[in-house]
Amino acid sequence: MATLGDVKARIIAETNRDDLLDDLAEALEQVINQAIEFYSTSRFWFNELRTTSSTIPGNEYISYPAGIRFLDGVYLMVGGVRYDMRAQTPEYIEGMYSTPIFGQPTDYTSYLTQLRLWPTPNISYVVVWFGVADVLPALTDDGSSNYWTNEAQDLIVACAEKYLYRDYWKDPRWENAAAAEDEAYRALKGKTNRRLSVGRVLTSWR
């Protein structure tokens, strides 16, 4: 598997800049992390997340699970059946709590690092979370690796090279790097769509 060190070596070779080994060594690592952070909010097949946690009886709040960057949907498991929960505005949920009710939660709103549920859970329920994961595992040294250094390497390399050419060297070749970045992004999204496709056209009401 390709490591962070491999990504650095590739950028140094492609840009043919020895200063990335010494004067700009710190900048090299910074632009790689900057590129990863920029694309961490984009959905690819490798950064989707499904996880579960449980509500606490009598507590209307439930904390976001560790490792989730943003939320797509929340579901409640009751007796082996999965129920969709409806996303609402904070004002809507606040209004509903003018009449406190305990029972099976049906609605939620995001509040800081938590969800506020309505009604307040009367028992412990299993919550199923779907979303996009944070950058895991983190790249802690040149020997570490993750999906960004492997499946998304072309994208991260091109984006990092764009930052170097544009922001550090003031070199017009940043436009070529940007074009390579766009091509790598489209290729990765195309692969993602093929992997996640159900192989048929879905009806509009689903």
XYZ file of N, CA and C in Angstrom, residues 40-193:
462
model
N -12.280 15.976 1.943
C -12.878 15.113 2.961
C -14.386 15.276 3.077
N -14.921 16.379 2.559
C -16.367 16.567 2.594
C -17.048 16.023 1.339
N -16.258 15.515 0.397
C -16.829 14.914 -0.811
C -17.092 13.440 -0.571
N -18.154 12.945 -1.166
C -18.514 11.547 -0.968
C -17.827 10.655 -1.994
N -17.087 9.681 -1.482
C -16.513 8.631 -2.298
C -16.894 7.297 -1.664
N -16.696 6.218 -2.412
C -17.129 4.933 -1.869
C -16.352 4.562 -0.603
N -15.151 5.112 -0.424
C -14.314 4.681 0.691
C -14.506 5.504 1.954
N -15.242 6.617 1.908
C -15.402 7.411 3.132
C -16.849 7.489 3.601
N -17.671 6.549 3.153
C -19.029 6.464 3.695
C -18.981 5.763 5.055
N -19.903 6.131 5.912
C -19.904 5.594 7.274
C -21.305 5.163 7.686
N -21.395 3.988 8.277
C -22.605 3.537 8.941
C -22.210 3.070 10.328
N -22.866 3.625 11.331
C -22.558 3.231 12.695
C -23.829 3.331 13.541
N -23.771 2.824 14.745
C -24.939 2.845 15.625
C -24.551 3.349 17.009
N -25.539 3.873 17.708
C -25.397 4.225 19.120
C -26.783 4.139 19.738
N -26.860 4.364 21.030
C -28.139 4.177 21.725
C -28.558 5.446 22.465
N -29.863 5.687 22.479
C -30.407 6.807 23.231
C -30.420 6.465 24.720
N -30.537 7.501 25.534
C -30.647 7.328 26.979
C -32.070 7.685 27.390
N -32.773 6.795 28.077
C -34.143 7.100 28.491
C -34.224 8.402 29.272
N -35.152 9.273 28.868
C -35.347 10.541 29.547
C -34.416 11.646 29.087
N -33.518 11.358 28.140
C -32.583 12.372 27.637
C -32.929 12.674 26.183
N -33.274 13.911 25.888
C -33.691 14.269 24.541
C -32.520 14.473 23.586
N -31.277 14.429 24.109
C -30.092 14.632 23.274
C -29.314 13.326 23.100
N -28.676 13.198 21.936
C -27.769 12.087 21.685
C -26.569 12.640 20.921
N -25.368 12.288 21.355
C -24.150 12.826 20.755
C -23.850 12.171 19.412
N -23.279 12.962 18.517
C -22.797 12.411 17.256
C -21.758 11.335 17.547
N -21.765 10.237 16.819
C -20.732 9.222 17.030
C -19.375 9.713 16.554
N -18.333 9.179 17.140
C -16.978 9.548 16.742
C -16.731 9.139 15.293
N -16.018 9.990 14.573
C -15.602 9.630 13.218
C -16.532 10.057 12.110
N -17.629 10.731 12.423
C -18.562 11.155 11.377
C -18.336 12.642 11.084
N -18.201 12.965 9.817
C -17.944 14.360 9.425
C -19.239 15.107 9.171
N -20.145 14.529 8.381
C -21.467 15.118 8.276
C -22.492 14.020 8.041
N -23.707 14.364 8.343
C -24.781 13.391 8.455
C -25.654 13.370 7.209
N -25.981 12.149 6.754
C -26.930 11.975 5.658
C -28.322 11.628 6.167
N -28.370 10.749 7.129
C -29.669 10.308 7.617
C -29.551 9.599 8.951
N -30.658 9.584 9.687
C -30.713 8.940 10.996
C -31.942 8.037 11.018
N -31.773 6.841 11.551
C -32.864 5.871 11.602
C -32.932 5.271 13.007
N -34.111 4.808 13.349
C -34.344 4.212 14.658
C -34.698 2.745 14.462
N -34.063 1.867 15.241
C -34.370 0.450 15.176
C -35.312 0.095 16.328
N -36.455 -0.482 15.952
C -37.437 -0.896 16.957
C -37.910 -2.300 16.594
N -37.579 -3.260 17.441
C -38.000 -4.628 17.183
C -37.504 -5.181 15.862
N -36.300 -4.782 15.469
C -35.738 -5.266 14.213
C -36.215 -4.521 12.984
N -37.070 -3.512 13.170
C -37.586 -2.719 12.057
C -36.914 -1.349 12.082
N -36.491 -0.884 10.909
C -35.827 0.411 10.826
C -36.836 1.483 10.429
N -36.915 2.535 11.232
C -37.826 3.646 10.972
C -37.026 4.896 10.597
N -37.442 5.560 9.522
C -36.829 6.831 9.154
C -37.180 7.888 10.191
N -36.189 8.705 10.549
C -36.447 9.853 11.410
C -36.406 11.108 10.557
N -37.275 12.053 10.842
C -37.420 13.258 10.032
C -36.538 14.374 10.569
N -35.764 14.982 9.683
C -34.947 16.140 10.056
C -35.833 17.376 10.133
N -35.680 18.152 11.188
C -36.476 19.355 11.392
C -35.550 20.522 11.756
N -36.102 21.716 11.739
C -35.336 22.884 12.163
C -35.298 22.935 13.695
N -34.305 23.609 14.275
C -34.276 23.756 15.735
C -35.537 24.427 16.272
N -36.065 25.384 15.507
C -37.278 26.093 15.949
C -38.471 25.146 16.027
N -38.545 24.231 15.062
C -39.660 23.282 15.052
C -39.609 22.391 16.289
N -38.416 21.838 16.579
C -38.288 20.946 17.731
C -38.542 21.707 19.027
N -38.042 22.943 19.094
C -38.275 23.759 20.293
C -39.766 23.965 20.502
N -40.478 24.201 19.414
C -41.926 24.375 19.515
C -42.642 23.121 19.969
N -42.170 21.958 19.505
C -42.793 20.700 19.908
C -42.616 20.452 21.399
N -41.504 20.940 21.963
C -41.254 20.701 23.375
C -42.048 21.638 24.277
N -42.905 22.459 23.701
C -43.825 23.226 24.540
C -44.784 22.281 25.265
N -44.944 21.070 24.703
C -45.730 20.016 25.355
C -44.846 18.776 25.431
N -44.054 18.602 26.492
C -43.130 17.471 26.591
C -43.855 16.133 26.486
N -43.295 15.248 25.674
C -43.855 13.917 25.489
C -42.711 12.914 25.510
N -42.945 11.759 26.136
C -41.981 10.673 26.151
C -42.505 9.556 25.258
N -41.620 8.991 24.458
C -42.044 7.912 23.571
C -40.953 7.585 22.567
N -41.358 6.968 21.458
C -40.412 6.614 20.397
C -40.095 7.861 19.576
N -38.819 8.282 19.513
C -38.476 9.483 18.742
C -38.808 9.336 17.265
N -39.341 10.400 16.698
C -39.690 10.403 15.276
C -39.012 11.532 14.509
N -38.561 12.574 15.221
C -37.983 13.759 14.591
C -36.691 14.138 15.310
N -35.869 14.921 14.603
C -34.621 15.363 15.217
C -34.162 16.660 14.568
N -33.273 17.335 15.286
C -32.573 18.481 14.724
C -31.148 18.460 15.233
N -30.220 19.013 14.457
C -28.825 19.069 14.891
C -28.628 20.237 15.844
N -27.868 19.997 16.893
C -27.541 21.041 17.855
C -26.104 20.836 18.311
N -25.197 21.713 17.855
C -23.777 21.601 18.157
C -23.285 20.216 17.738
N -22.793 19.412 18.666
C -22.293 18.072 18.345
C -23.293 16.989 18.737
N -24.569 17.383 18.806
C -25.602 16.447 19.229
C -26.827 16.539 18.326
N -27.691 15.553 18.449
C -29.033 15.637 17.905
C -29.997 15.834 19.064
N -30.978 16.675 18.829
C -32.062 16.809 19.794
C -33.253 16.053 19.231
N -33.752 15.095 19.986
C -34.797 14.195 19.520
C -36.165 14.627 20.037
N -37.172 14.261 19.260
C -38.545 14.445 19.736
C -39.394 13.281 19.248
N -40.209 12.707 20.134
C -40.318 12.936 21.578
C -39.055 12.480 22.320
N -39.000 12.810 23.612
C -37.901 12.337 24.447
C -37.985 10.821 24.573
N -36.873 10.101 24.337
C -36.921 8.639 24.416
C -37.417 8.150 25.771
N -38.367 7.242 25.714
C -38.894 6.664 26.957
C -38.099 5.437 27.394
N -37.407 4.831 26.431
C -36.526 3.688 26.701
C -35.262 3.896 25.859
N -34.349 2.958 25.941
C -33.147 3.039 25.113
C -33.448 2.498 23.722
N -33.195 3.314 22.690
C -33.391 2.922 21.295
C -32.038 2.910 20.571
N -31.905 1.992 19.627
C -30.713 1.960 18.790
C -30.896 2.942 17.636
N -29.947 3.874 17.496
C -29.961 4.851 16.418
C -28.932 4.433 15.372
N -29.345 4.399 14.112
C -28.449 4.066 13.009
C -28.094 5.360 12.290
N -26.794 5.613 12.143
C -26.294 6.845 11.529
C -25.674 6.525 10.177
N -25.990 7.335 9.177
C -25.345 7.251 7.874
C -24.732 8.613 7.550
N -23.505 8.612 7.033
C -22.888 9.875 6.680
C -21.532 9.689 6.043
N -20.750 10.742 6.068
C -19.396 10.729 5.521
C -18.421 10.746 6.684
N -17.432 9.873 6.615
C -16.493 9.700 7.720
C -15.394 10.748 7.695
N -14.823 10.973 8.865
C -13.637 11.810 8.973
C -12.442 11.099 8.335
N -11.298 11.797 8.288
C -10.085 11.218 7.717
C -9.525 10.199 8.710
N -9.783 8.940 8.443
C -9.318 7.875 9.325
C -8.765 6.722 8.496
N -7.669 6.101 8.936
C -6.821 6.553 10.039
C -6.012 7.780 9.647
N -5.620 8.554 10.638
C -4.854 9.771 10.380
C -3.456 9.421 9.874
N -2.889 10.328 9.081
C -1.522 10.150 8.585
C -0.568 10.765 9.607
N 0.051 9.927 10.397
C 0.872 10.408 11.507
C 2.360 10.488 11.173
N 2.809 9.744 10.170
C 4.215 9.768 9.772
C 4.321 9.280 8.336
N 5.528 9.300 7.789
C 5.718 8.928 6.388
C 5.378 7.473 6.100
N 5.347 6.644 7.122
C 5.022 5.240 6.910
C 3.545 4.929 7.013
N 2.722 5.916 7.362
C 1.279 5.683 7.513
C 0.565 5.821 6.180
N -0.588 5.210 6.103
C -1.352 5.232 4.857
C -2.837 5.166 5.166
N -3.638 5.594 4.205
C -5.085 5.437 4.274
C -5.622 5.507 2.845
N -6.931 5.625 2.702
C -7.520 5.647 1.361
C -7.024 6.833 0.532
N -6.711 7.930 1.194
C -6.285 9.125 0.458
C -4.921 8.938 -0.195
N -4.066 8.128 0.411
C -2.747 7.879 -0.185
C -2.780 6.740 -1.193
N -3.898 6.054 -1.270
C -4.016 4.920 -2.186
C -5.056 5.176 -3.262
N -6.315 4.889 -2.984
C -7.363 5.047 -3.986
C -7.461 6.475 -4.525
N -7.239 7.455 -3.659
C -7.378 8.856 -4.080
C -6.025 9.536 -4.305
N -4.981 8.760 -4.505
C -3.645 9.351 -4.600
C -3.518 10.336 -5.760
N -4.034 9.991 -6.942
C -3.930 10.901 -8.089
C -4.568 12.253 -7.780
N -5.701 12.218 -7.109
C -6.415 13.452 -6.770
C -5.624 14.287 -5.774
N -5.128 13.657 -4.727
C -4.408 14.385 -3.679
C -3.091 14.940 -4.211
N -2.384 14.157 -5.019
C -1.124 14.624 -5.597
C -1.358 15.847 -6.479
N -2.344 15.781 -7.364
C -2.611 16.901 -8.274
C -3.020 18.149 -7.507
N -3.859 17.983 -6.504
C -4.307 19.133 -5.713
C -3.138 19.745 -4.935
N -2.320 18.901 -4.334
C -1.160 19.397 -3.592
C -0.187 20.127 -4.518
N 0.036 19.580 -5.714
C 0.922 20.240 -6.673
C 0.349 21.584 -7.115
N -0.953 21.665 -7.253
C -1.591 22.944 -7.588
C -1.293 23.988 -6.516
N -1.448 23.604 -5.251
C -1.161 24.536 -4.163
C 0.297 24.986 -4.192
N 1.205 24.058 -4.459
C 2.625 24.408 -4.470
C 2.936 25.379 -5.611
N 2.499 25.027 -6.818
C 2.765 25.891 -7.970
C 2.145 27.275 -7.806
N 0.926 27.308 -7.304
C 0.192 28.571 -7.228
C 0.599 29.426 -6.038
N 0.695 28.805 -4.859
C 0.847 29.574 -3.626
C 2.294 29.742 -3.170
N 3.166 28.822 -3.568
C 4.548 28.894 -3.104
C 5.514 29.346 -4.205
N 5.345 28.810 -5.402
C 6.297 29.101 -6.472
C 5.785 30.142 -7.465
N 4.510 30.527 -7.340
C 3.910 31.498 -8.272
C 4.194 31.100 -9.723
N 3.985 29.837 -9.983
C 4.311 29.234 -11.275
C 3.014 28.978 -12.037
N 2.903 29.424 -13.288
C 1.657 29.229 -14.045
C 1.309 27.767 -14.306
N 2.233 26.872 -14.007
C 1.917 25.456 -14.192
C 0.861 24.955 -13.209
N 0.448 25.829 -12.280
C -0.631 25.434 -11.380
C -1.905 25.134 -12.163
N -2.047 25.765 -13.337
C -3.243 25.502 -14.148
C -3.228 24.077 -14.696
N -2.053 23.590 -15.064
C -1.954 22.198 -15.515
C -2.280 21.239 -14.378
N -1.787 21.570 -13.178
C -2.090 20.732 -12.018
C -3.573 20.754 -11.704
N -4.209 21.923 -11.859
C -5.648 22.028 -11.614
C -6.430 21.186 -12.609
N -5.976 21.157 -13.861
C -6.643 20.323 -14.868
C -6.489 18.845 -14.527
N -5.297 18.452 -14.062
C -5.077 17.067 -13.648
C -5.927 16.721 -12.432
N -6.083 17.685 -11.532
C -6.925 17.497 -10.348
C -8.378 17.254 -10.752
N -8.871 18.064 -11.676
C -10.252 17.917 -12.143
C -10.456 16.553 -12.806
N -9.490 16.131 -13.595
C -9.585 14.826 -14.261
C -9.585 13.691 -13.238
N -8.717 13.795 -12.224
C -8.654 12.759 -11.190
C -9.942 12.722 -10.372
N -10.505 13.907 -10.109
C -11.753 13.966 -9.347
C -12.884 13.302 -10.114
N -13.005 13.612 -11.400
C -14.067 13.018 -12.206
C -13.906 11.505 -12.311
N -12.672 11.041 -12.408
C -12.426 9.595 -12.472
C -12.826 8.919 -11.166
N -12.499 9.563 -10.040
C -12.819 8.977 -8.744
C -14.324 8.993 -8.486
N -15.002 10.080 -8.884
C -16.455 10.129 -8.726
C -17.129 9.123 -9.646
N -16.576 8.942 -10.852
C -17.138 7.946 -11.751
C -17.026 6.545 -11.180
N -15.882 6.242 -10.573
C -15.697 4.940 -9.944
C -16.644 4.777 -8.768
N -16.828 5.861 -8.016
C -17.762 5.832 -6.889
C -19.180 5.560 -7.369
N -19.605 6.245 -8.417
C -20.961 6.057 -8.931
C -21.169 4.629 -9.430
